[in-house]
Each structure stands twice: as structure tokens, then as C-alpha cells.
XYZ file of N, CA, C and O in Angstrom:
752
model
N 39.834 149.808 82.296
C 39.519 149.725 84.059
C 39.710 148.192 83.860
O 40.395 147.266 84.758
N 39.065 147.772 82.791
C 39.093 145.988 83.030
C 40.244 145.499 82.685
O 40.482 144.407 83.345
N 40.966 146.299 81.699
C 42.474 145.548 81.633
C 43.243 145.629 82.878
O 43.746 144.742 83.184
N 43.497 146.464 83.633
C 43.795 146.893 84.642
C 43.515 145.940 86.088
O 44.144 145.097 86.660
N 42.204 145.555 86.171
C 41.782 144.782 87.188
C 42.175 143.244 87.185
O 42.433 142.725 87.630
N 42.293 142.879 85.381
C 42.411 141.448 85.140
C 44.157 141.302 85.230
O 44.493 140.527 85.783
N 44.732 142.218 84.970
C 46.385 142.502 85.249
C 46.431 142.098 86.555
O 47.196 141.367 86.852
N 46.004 142.979 87.349
C 46.343 142.993 88.993
C 45.630 141.761 89.527
O 46.381 141.108 90.346
N 44.748 140.937 89.238
C 44.201 139.678 89.738
C 45.377 138.499 88.902
O 45.345 137.771 89.894
N 45.433 138.950 87.982
C 46.578 137.508 87.209
C 47.800 137.983 88.520
O 48.354 136.998 88.331
N 48.407 138.760 88.140
C 49.305 139.082 89.030
C 49.154 138.387 90.613
O 50.304 137.883 90.905
N 48.009 139.129 90.933
C 48.083 138.333 92.879
C 48.199 137.106 92.790
O 48.493 136.124 93.562
N 47.473 136.284 91.836
C 47.458 135.017 91.349
C 48.397 134.192 91.593
O 49.200 133.021 91.705
N 49.807 134.998 90.632
C 50.914 134.547 90.275
C 52.103 134.331 91.246
O 52.591 133.852 91.549
N 51.879 135.668 92.153
C 52.887 135.634 93.131
C 53.094 134.628 94.198
O 54.009 134.137 94.130
N 51.779 134.049 94.427
C 52.403 133.041 95.550
C 52.374 131.489 94.425
O 53.561 131.190 95.443
N 52.541 131.418 93.239
C 53.258 130.106 92.568
C 54.637 130.717 92.794
O 55.361 129.947 92.682
N 55.089 131.737 92.180
C 56.614 132.247 92.103
C 57.170 132.398 93.368
O 57.873 131.622 93.413
N 56.352 132.531 94.364
C 56.974 132.624 95.894
C 57.074 131.116 96.348
O 58.231 130.363 97.278
N 56.182 130.242 96.215
C 56.155 128.980 96.436
C 57.617 128.190 95.852
O 57.817 127.022 96.230
N 57.816 128.333 94.292
C 58.835 127.929 93.566
C 59.917 128.274 94.071
O 61.093 127.355 93.756
N 60.179 129.669 94.725
C 61.394 129.850 95.319
C 61.521 129.379 96.836
O 62.951 129.510 97.381
N 61.013 128.987 97.534
C 60.621 128.346 98.958
C 61.560 127.031 99.024
O 61.836 126.434 97.862
N 62.645 126.828 99.890
C 63.165 126.082 100.455
C 62.761 124.387 99.828
O 61.416 124.559 100.813
N 63.153 123.478 99.671
C 62.146 122.340 99.989
C 62.221 121.642 101.088
O 62.924 122.317 102.326
N 61.128 121.233 101.127
C 60.613 120.407 102.673
C 62.003 119.503 102.983
O 62.445 118.810 102.401
N 62.224 119.689 104.187
C 62.921 118.834 105.140
C 62.700 117.302 104.666
O 61.548 116.854 104.526
N 63.883 116.489 104.607
C 63.703 115.084 104.663
C 64.303 114.360 105.380
O 65.042 115.025 106.179
N 63.876 113.124 105.655
C 63.979 112.387 106.955
C 65.711 111.998 106.736
O 66.153 111.462 105.555
N 66.675 112.015 106.905
C 68.215 111.877 107.097
C 68.155 110.326 107.278
O 67.306 109.658 107.674
N 69.217 110.006 106.262
C 69.616 108.172 106.401
C 69.676 107.708 107.496
O 70.208 108.564 108.864
N 69.600 106.449 107.720
C 69.645 106.054 109.229
C 71.163 106.194 109.826
O 71.447 106.340 110.611
N 72.226 106.079 108.598
C 73.781 106.189 109.163
C 74.192 107.499 108.088
O 74.705 106.777 107.033
N 74.082 108.584 108.579
C 74.522 109.639 107.497
C 75.773 109.720 107.574
O 76.298 110.262 106.251
N 76.546 109.324 108.649
C 78.043 109.713 108.443
C 78.627 108.445 106.860
O 79.305 108.894 106.387
N 77.898 107.558 107.431
C 78.390 106.593 106.706
C 78.003 106.565 104.963
O 78.463 106.644 103.880
N 76.671 107.062 104.921
C 75.730 107.178 103.610
C 76.847 108.617 102.995
O 77.093 108.453 101.877
N 77.122 109.577 103.729
C 78.251 110.618 103.338
C 79.300 110.015 102.885
O 79.884 110.672 101.403
N 80.261 109.298 103.341
C 81.776 108.992 103.051
C 80.953 108.023 102.082
O 82.156 108.266 101.062
N 80.463 107.227 101.774
C 80.445 105.971 100.883
C 79.706 107.212 99.668
O 80.415 106.644 98.295
N 79.092 108.200 99.570
C 79.096 108.817 98.396
C 80.199 109.565 98.036
O 80.177 109.506 96.708
N 80.707 110.062 98.778
C 82.130 110.924 98.333
C 83.296 109.730 97.807
O 83.625 110.037 96.450
N 83.474 108.551 98.208
C 84.186 107.678 98.074
C 83.448 107.182 96.370
O 84.284 106.838 95.157
N 82.344 106.539 96.511
C 81.873 106.424 94.560
C 82.338 107.405 93.957
O 82.598 106.831 92.687
N 81.926 108.562 93.986
C 82.334 109.655 93.069
C 83.976 109.673 92.480
O 84.137 109.836 91.420
N 84.750 109.675 93.430
C 86.227 109.398 93.459
C 86.508 108.368 92.746
O 87.074 108.282 91.984
N 85.867 107.077 93.422
C 86.884 105.727 92.804
C 86.267 105.755 91.645
O 86.355 104.929 90.376
N 84.777 105.942 90.974
C 84.449 106.354 89.493
C 85.294 107.168 88.801
O 85.449 106.678 87.719
N 85.658 107.924 89.335
C 86.629 109.214 88.645
C 87.703 108.224 88.436
O 88.677 108.661 87.117
N 88.598 107.746 89.498
C 89.810 106.895 89.159
C 89.632 105.840 88.038
O 90.487 105.667 87.065
N 88.587 105.386 88.185
C 88.301 103.724 87.354
C 88.104 104.545 85.884
O 88.536 104.313 84.825
N 87.364 105.619 85.620
C 87.299 106.738 84.072
C 88.461 106.912 83.818
O 88.660 106.844 82.551
N 89.240 107.272 84.862
C 90.794 107.734 84.630
C 91.811 106.924 83.513
O 91.994 106.809 82.607
N 91.580 105.645 84.626
C 92.428 104.401 84.108
C 91.596 103.707 82.775
O 92.816 103.123 81.770
N 90.369 103.705 82.675
C 90.107 103.630 81.257
C 90.307 104.285 79.922
O 90.658 104.100 79.208
N 90.380 105.777 80.226
C 90.550 106.874 79.135
C 91.963 106.894 78.718
O 92.327 107.026 77.502
N 93.087 106.273 79.909
C 94.556 106.444 79.042
C 94.463 105.050 78.477
O 94.358 104.354 78.904
N 95.387 105.568 77.363
C 95.499 104.614 76.424
C 96.651 103.663 76.782
O 97.333 103.930 77.476
N 96.315 102.221 75.973
C 97.584 101.379 76.682
C 98.825 101.817 76.492
O 99.733 101.544 77.554
N 99.286 102.250 75.266
C 100.644 102.805 75.185
C 101.219 103.770 76.288
O 102.294 104.082 76.234
N 100.072 104.740 77.126
C 100.807 105.444 77.754
C 100.818 104.720 79.378
O 100.842 105.926 80.403
N 100.117 103.809 79.438
C 100.307 103.189 80.993
C 101.899 103.027 81.576
O 102.015 103.139 82.828
N 103.017 103.324 80.901
C 104.271 103.081 81.238
C 105.049 104.737 81.152
O 105.673 104.684 81.408
N 103.880 105.714 80.800
C 104.468 107.083 81.169
C 104.392 107.453 82.475
O 103.687 107.304 83.324
N 105.976 107.919 82.657
C 105.964 108.972 83.758
C 106.773 110.132 83.344
O 107.910 109.931 82.576
N 106.182 111.514 83.964
C 106.439 112.528 83.587
C 107.998 112.854 84.102
O 108.772 113.532 83.226
N 108.537 112.037 85.290
C 109.960 112.280 85.294
C 110.021 111.070 86.022
O 109.196 110.066 86.731
N 111.289 110.665 85.965
C 111.992 109.222 86.521
C 111.792 109.048 88.147
O 111.689 108.120 88.956
N 111.306 110.086 88.610
C 111.121 109.871 89.972
C 109.968 109.614 90.627
O 109.620 109.301 91.794
N 108.648 109.716 89.504
C 107.556 109.243 90.142
C 107.039 107.847 89.437
O 107.694 107.537 88.518
N 106.245 107.428 90.104
C 105.443 106.362 89.163
C 104.765 106.624 87.882
O 104.534 107.665 87.428
N 104.680 105.400 87.181
C 104.315 105.666 85.826
C 102.795 105.353 86.166
O 102.140 105.244 86.896
N 101.971 105.934 85.115
C 100.722 105.730 85.127
C 100.200 104.646 85.457
O 99.129 104.331 86.479
N 100.459 103.327 85.064
C 100.238 101.855 85.359
C 100.510 101.627 86.804
O 99.618 101.119 87.590
N 101.555 102.070 87.316
C 101.885 101.797 88.671
C 100.910 102.772 89.565
O 100.388 102.133 90.599
N 100.811 103.896 89.191
C 99.374 104.778 89.916
C 98.253 104.005 90.041
O 97.553 103.690 91.167
N 97.848 103.388 89.207
C 96.535 102.417 88.912
C 96.783 101.143 90.065
O 96.045 101.204 90.901
N 97.947 100.896 89.774
C 98.270 99.470 90.896
C 98.363 100.020 92.032
O 97.626 98.942 93.128
N 98.902 101.150 92.371
C 99.028 101.841 93.740
C 97.866 102.215 94.398
O 97.410 101.386 95.366
N 96.699 102.988 93.437
C 95.568 102.821 94.035
C 94.719 101.601 94.373
O 94.005 101.227 95.585
N 94.861 100.684 93.514
C 94.323 99.343 93.969
C 94.871 98.901 95.262
O 93.725 98.225 96.003
N 95.922 98.570 95.412
C 96.556 98.328 96.201
C 95.961 98.914 97.714
O 96.116 98.166 98.697
N 96.268 100.048 97.865
C 96.030 101.026 98.791
C 94.213 100.650 99.181
O 93.812 100.741 100.627
N 93.470 100.537 98.331
C 92.164 100.561 98.339
C 91.866 99.473 99.157
O 91.005 99.172 100.393
N 92.597 97.975 98.819
C 92.460 97.011 99.610
C 92.873 97.082 101.186
O 92.242 96.471 101.648
N 94.283 97.670 101.094
C 94.495 97.774 102.592
C 93.709 98.432 103.205
O 93.401 98.184 104.586
N 93.218 99.709 103.128
C 92.356 100.612 103.981
C 91.062 99.779 104.326
O 90.951 99.832 105.505
N 90.531 99.664 103.294
C 89.049 98.720 103.309
C 89.072 97.669 104.224
O 88.142 97.171 104.770
N 89.984 96.689 103.844
C 90.395 95.459 104.807
C 90.455 95.818 106.128
O 89.898 95.225 107.093
N 91.053 96.899 106.385
C 91.490 97.219 107.618
C 90.160 97.836 108.438
O 89.469 97.530 109.482
N 89.082 98.339 107.782
C 88.145 98.844 108.113
C 86.793 97.798 108.552
O 86.415 97.845 109.062
N 87.414 96.876 107.481
C 86.384 95.634 107.638
C 86.293 94.873 108.758
O 85.833 93.718 109.018
N 87.873 94.888 108.999
C 88.173 93.826 109.944
C 88.722 92.437 109.502
O 88.370 91.488 110.057
N 89.347 92.190 108.249
C 89.371 91.488 107.389
C 90.905 91.280 107.312
O 91.570 92.225 107.148
N 91.637 90.315 106.716
C 92.895 90.101 106.197
C 92.588 90.941 104.725
O 91.663 90.592 104.488
N 93.585 91.221 104.598
C 93.787 92.029 103.158
C 93.945 90.746 101.885
O 94.798 90.168 101.998
N 92.769 91.000 101.330
C 92.979 89.681 100.099
C 93.422 89.791 99.136
O 93.537 89.122 98.163
N 94.168 91.118 99.035
C 94.941 91.307 97.374
C 96.445 92.343 97.933
O 96.140 93.541 98.237
N 97.579 91.638 97.142
C 98.326 92.794 97.580
C 99.592 92.606 96.472
O 98.962 91.598 95.861
N 100.146 93.601 96.311
C 100.967 93.701 95.161
C 100.513 93.920 93.486
O 101.587 93.822 92.760
N 99.170 94.514 93.135
C 98.571 94.718 92.340
C 100.076 95.769 91.827
O 100.490 95.521 90.551
N 100.421 96.585 92.030
C 101.372 97.608 91.612
C 102.781 97.200 91.101
O 103.106 97.310 90.149
N 103.246 96.182 91.721
C 104.185 95.227 91.624
C 103.956 94.076 90.560
O 105.395 93.633 89.622
N 102.857 93.830 90.339
C 102.575 92.437 89.853
C 101.951 92.883 88.098
O 102.058 91.472 87.336
N 101.109 93.927 88.021
C 100.264 93.614 86.699
C 101.052 95.106 86.046
O 101.349 95.921 86.877
N 100.758 94.764 84.919
C 101.733 96.079 84.421
C 100.642 96.335 82.916
O 100.599 97.274 82.532
N 99.576 95.294 82.503
C 98.705 95.520 81.519
C 97.528 96.521 81.550
O 97.353 96.581 82.727
N 97.147 97.360 80.881
C 95.985 98.394 81.087
C 94.902 97.301 81.858
O 93.963 97.658 82.439
N 94.528 96.205 80.765
C 93.525 95.465 81.276
C 93.545 94.946 82.536
O 92.844 94.896 83.311
N 94.756 94.195 82.940
C 94.840 93.589 84.080
C 94.822 94.574 85.401
O 94.114 94.308 86.477
N 95.511 95.914 85.211
C 95.554 97.354 86.002
C 93.713 97.463 86.272
O 93.141 97.723 87.462
N 93.205 97.899 84.944
C 91.866 98.217 85.140
C 91.134 97.563 85.946
O 90.179 97.446 86.989
N 90.676 95.840 85.757
C 90.325 94.706 86.397
C 90.591 94.921 87.534
O 89.608 94.877 88.549
N 91.950 94.679 88.039
C 92.477 94.825 89.405
C 91.501 95.870 90.306
O 91.372 95.951 91.164
N 91.892 97.563 89.854
C 91.266 98.535 90.237
C 89.667 98.480 90.331
O 89.266 98.970 91.593
N 89.088 97.673 89.584
C 87.593 97.709 89.696
C 87.232 96.758 90.770
O 86.386 96.919 91.332
N 88.109 95.611 90.988
C 88.080 94.508 91.857
C 88.202 95.064 93.724
O 87.399 95.095 94.142
N 89.172 96.039 93.487
C 89.454 97.015 94.347
C 88.489 97.772 95.134
O 88.062 97.933 96.249
N 87.940 98.653 94.563
C 86.692 99.217 94.652
C 85.365 98.476 95.000
O 84.696 98.731 95.404
N 85.157 97.398 94.483
C 83.981 96.562 94.333
C 84.343 96.207 96.271
O 83.191 95.945 96.874
N 85.717 95.931 96.505
C 85.912 95.070 97.776
C 85.246 96.060 98.741
O 85.009 96.358 99.861
N 85.850 97.853 98.390
C 85.676 98.890 99.175
C 83.983 99.019 99.686
O 83.682 99.250 100.390
N 83.123 98.907 98.363
C 81.770 98.993 98.398
C 81.499 98.375 99.341
O 80.416 98.264 100.107
N 81.815 96.813 99.206
C 81.275 95.771 100.125
C 81.454 96.304 101.761
O 80.659 96.243 102.360
N 83.028 96.846 101.942
C 83.199 96.924 103.206
C 82.462 98.240 103.530
O 81.987 98.272 104.895
N 81.735 99.665 102.666
C 80.850 100.336 103.127
C 79.504 99.788 103.433
O 78.925 100.213 104.261
N 79.344 98.722 102.376
C 77.527 98.242 102.885
C 77.611 97.524 104.103
O 76.614 97.555 104.746
N 78.649 96.862 104.733
C 78.723 96.269 105.817
C 79.068 97.448 106.797
O 79.169 96.934 107.994
N 78.862 98.469 106.621
C 79.242 99.676 107.673
C 77.972 100.493 108.309
O 76.981 100.536 107.291
N 77.940 100.692 109.565
C 77.099 101.788 109.976
C 77.627 102.771 110.608
O 79.081 102.414 111.105
N 77.029 103.871 111.279
C 77.843 104.902 111.952
C 78.637 104.274 113.187
O 79.480 104.855 113.607
N 77.590 103.380 113.822
C 77.761 103.001 115.123
C 79.005 102.266 115.155
O 80.185 101.824 115.635
N 78.736 101.177 114.172
C 80.170 100.035 113.775
C 81.588 101.134 113.453
O 82.391 100.400 113.906
N 81.251 102.184 112.627
C 82.449 102.878 112.023
C 82.930 103.773 113.139
O 84.348 104.010 112.959
N 82.249 103.627 114.381
C 83.151 104.507 115.567
C 83.757 103.756 115.931
O 84.843 103.979 117.029
N 83.811 102.147 115.887
C 84.753 101.215 116.708
C 86.132 101.563 115.837
O 86.400 101.852 114.903
N 87.006 101.549 117.357
C 88.471 101.958 116.747
C 89.137 100.548 116.197
O 89.074 99.638 116.743
N 90.395 100.879 115.592
C 91.357 99.997 115.170
C 92.780 100.427 114.737
O 92.977 101.525 115.002
N 93.837 99.720 115.123
C 95.093 99.902 115.081
C 95.164 100.147 113.386
O 95.359 99.127 112.458
N 95.923 101.446 113.356
C 96.427 101.268 111.949
C 97.937 102.249 111.627
O 97.683 103.357 112.164
N 98.529 101.615 110.956
C 99.977 102.593 110.958
C 100.487 102.949 112.755
O 100.357 101.539 113.667
N 100.728 104.077 113.336
C 100.929 104.034 114.832
C 99.802 104.794 115.406
O 99.976 105.119 116.567
N 98.413 104.518 114.818
C 97.493 105.298 115.558
C 96.133 104.712 115.548
O 96.162 103.140 115.125
N 95.517 104.844 116.469
C 94.071 104.244 116.997
C 92.981 105.089 116.171
O 92.679 106.500 116.454
N 92.236 104.385 114.918
C 91.426 105.276 114.554
C 90.145 104.570 114.403
O 89.985 103.302 114.306
N 89.312 105.532 113.917
C 87.969 105.039 113.877
C 87.798 104.126 112.401
O 88.183 104.890 111.887
N 86.977 102.836 112.151
C 86.829 102.423 111.161
C 86.431 103.554 110.200
O 87.041 103.485 108.596
N 85.369 104.396 110.308
C 85.145 105.235 109.360
C 86.269 106.131 108.891
O 86.234 107.013 107.845
N 86.871 106.517 110.105
C 88.363 107.330 109.337
C 88.959 106.745 108.464
O 89.917 107.176 107.505
N 89.246 105.457 108.819
C 90.364 104.848 107.897
C 89.714 104.733 106.505
O 89.954 104.510 105.615
N 88.339 104.532 106.275
C 87.530 104.672 105.372
C 87.524 105.770 104.629
O 87.930 106.350 103.102
N 87.675 107.026 105.597
C 87.938 108.642 105.279
C 89.050 108.609 104.557
O 89.656 109.241 103.406
N 90.314 108.389 105.028
C 91.612 108.220 104.697
C 91.902 107.573 103.113
O 92.430 108.078 102.467
N 91.368 106.261 103.054
C 91.104 105.926 101.688
C 90.809 106.970 100.661
O 91.040 106.699 99.253
N 89.717 107.389 100.917
C 89.131 108.096 99.782
C 89.806 109.923 99.672
O 89.918 109.904 98.559
N 90.602 109.968 100.575
C 91.376 110.855 100.504
C 92.682 110.292 99.903
O 92.952 111.333 98.850
N 92.834 109.534 99.975
C 94.156 108.762 99.321
C 94.042 108.345 97.442
O 94.758 108.840 96.859
N 92.674 108.490 97.523
C 92.263 107.821 96.132
C 91.942 109.213 95.387
O 92.246 109.390 94.601
N 91.769 110.338 96.434
C 91.776 111.652 95.606
C 93.026 112.438 95.245
O 93.050 113.013 94.177
N 93.706 111.808 96.386
C 95.113 112.584 95.696
C 95.572 111.778 95.068
O 96.178 112.922 93.823
N 95.742 110.651 94.472
C 96.262 110.164 93.352
C 95.350 110.372 92.189
O 96.078 110.080 91.164
N 93.939 110.650 92.211
C 93.347 111.081 90.995
C 94.236 112.188 90.439
O 94.126 112.311 88.873
N 93.999 113.101 91.568
C 94.747 114.598 90.938
C 96.173 114.027 89.856
O 96.715 114.657 89.058
N 97.129 112.907 90.894
C 98.035 113.036 89.973
C 97.904 112.358 88.548
O 98.528 112.732 87.292
N 96.718 111.629 88.672
C 96.474 110.681 87.182
C 95.756 112.066 86.402
O 96.168 111.710 84.942
N 94.852 113.029 86.893
C 94.599 114.185 85.704
C 95.642 114.654 85.265
O 95.722 115.010 84.050
N 96.623 115.090 86.240
C 98.185 115.852 84.947
C 98.551 114.706 84.299
O 98.682 115.264 83.266
N 98.605 113.503 84.715
C 99.282 112.385 83.412
C 98.240 112.590 81.915
O 98.714 112.504 81.067
N 96.779 112.588 82.324
C 96.276 112.459 81.186
C 96.206 113.854 80.643
O 96.061 113.749 79.373
N 96.626 115.227 81.104
C 96.438 116.081 80.815
C 97.750 116.111 79.787
O 97.671 117.014 78.732
N 99.038 115.770 80.471
C 100.064 115.808 79.802
C 99.805 115.012 78.247
O 100.633 115.324 77.496
N 99.292 114.219 78.299
C 98.814 113.527 76.994
C 97.736 113.862 76.446
O 97.099 113.186 74.954
N 97.113 115.181 76.456
C 96.010 115.816 75.654
C 94.921 115.131 75.616
O 94.447 115.360 74.962
N 94.619 114.536 77.134
C 93.275 113.475 77.345
C 92.230 114.448 78.518
O 93.028 114.899 79.344
N 91.323 114.526 78.079
C 90.378 115.387 78.883
C 89.965 114.704 80.215
O 89.627 113.270 80.053
N 90.165 114.875 81.507
C 90.279 113.620 82.584
C 88.304 113.905 82.852
O 87.610 114.466 82.476
N 87.975 112.583 83.298
C 86.326 112.244 83.461
C 85.711 113.392 84.395
O 84.833 113.396 83.828
N 86.353 113.909 85.149
C 85.518 114.903 85.724
C 85.690 116.178 85.409
O 84.768 117.289 85.843
N 86.528 116.578 84.260
C 86.342 117.595 83.286
C 85.345 117.621 82.007
O 85.310 118.368 81.449
N 84.964 116.426 81.903
C 84.042 115.988 80.759
C 82.838 116.693 81.157
O 82.124 116.282 82.149
N 82.142 117.136 80.078
C 80.798 117.704 80.105
C 80.442 118.794 81.652
O 79.604 118.350 82.633
N 81.541 119.587 81.713
C 81.187 120.305 82.910
C 79.901 121.036 82.784
O 79.036 121.536 81.900
N 79.779 121.261 84.131
C 78.294 121.940 84.635
C 77.956 123.701 83.319
O 79.085 124.054 83.465
N 76.906 123.917 82.682
C 77.056 125.372 82.000
C 77.043 126.340 82.959
O 77.226 126.225 84.110
N 77.882 127.757 82.359
C 78.150 128.485 83.231
C 76.976 129.180 83.356
O 75.909 129.258 82.111
N 76.949 129.911 84.597
C 75.715 130.899 84.856
C 75.553 131.831 84.128
O 77.254 132.638 83.348
N 74.538 132.475 83.652
C 74.631 133.818 82.862
C 74.775 134.588 83.378
O 74.727 134.740 84.686
N 75.269 135.993 82.566
C 75.850 136.974 83.831
C 74.554 137.746 83.410
O 74.319 138.015 82.488
């Protein structure tokens, strides 16, 4: 009887601990600019993946193009850098500080440096952004767009070309940055 009572008491003490451990976390205070913070977080993830891909591809493969109709890997890196400057300068309300990376740079070192500079420029644009400022409208192409929409388009464009870069890396037998160290599979 004594063993049963001890087991019952131990179980009754353990049950609240188990239930509390499974409770959802307490609500946290949202950031002051939740849309801007969310956009910057996603952009940071993708831009770091693009930089990682540019770093991983060996110099001798920067001229690789799977078919003659598409950009070489190096041209993709330059194109992403150019687009980052274009979109982020528009969102920041500034003149584009750099044009022609894709057409003027060919070495891996120059292209990686240009890409890192372009990402730093976009991070500066995000740092100066708030949700209220992000709702201000700008003219881009033939559209009136909110500044945060312009930054979101840059993120989408970066993601689109990261997908191209992944294909080029895989064709060369290289594991893309976002596929390294995947999370462990859930137990069945």
C-alpha cells in the first residue's frame, strides 16, 4: 500500500510539471514595427543564402551557364547585386548608388564583394524603415507601390534567383547553403 501511495503522490506532483511544459509560451510584446521587422528577417535569411551560394561556387564555375540562353552563375550574382541596389534605393528614396555590377564585374572576389555591399546597402534601407514610412507610396516601373512592398519585391526577386543558383550549384555537385545541416528528421 505504501508503494502505491508514493507512486500516486509522485504522479500527482509530476502531472502539473508535464502540463506546464506543454503549455504555449506566454505572449510576447510585438516589436514596434512588426511588418518591417518581419520583412527584414526574411530578407536577411535569403540574402545570407545568396551570399553563401556565391561563396561556395568555385571561381572556375562562375562562367558556367547550363544553356546558352541563361545567365552564367557570375552574371546571376551580379544581377542580384544590381537588383538589390535598384529596389532598396527606391525604397530609401535615394539615387541608385551602383549600377552595372552584372556587366562590369567577372571575378568571384569582385562579385562576392559587390553582392555583400549591395546586401549591406539594403540592410541600411531596412534600418531606416518603419511600418509608417513603409506605407509611403513611390513610383516604380508603372506602379504606385508602398516602400515596404518594394522591399518585399526585392526579397522575392532575391529568392527567385537563389533558386537559380541552387540549380547551378547542384549541377556542379555542390550542396546549397540552405540544404547544409538540415534539421533532424522527426522520429516515427
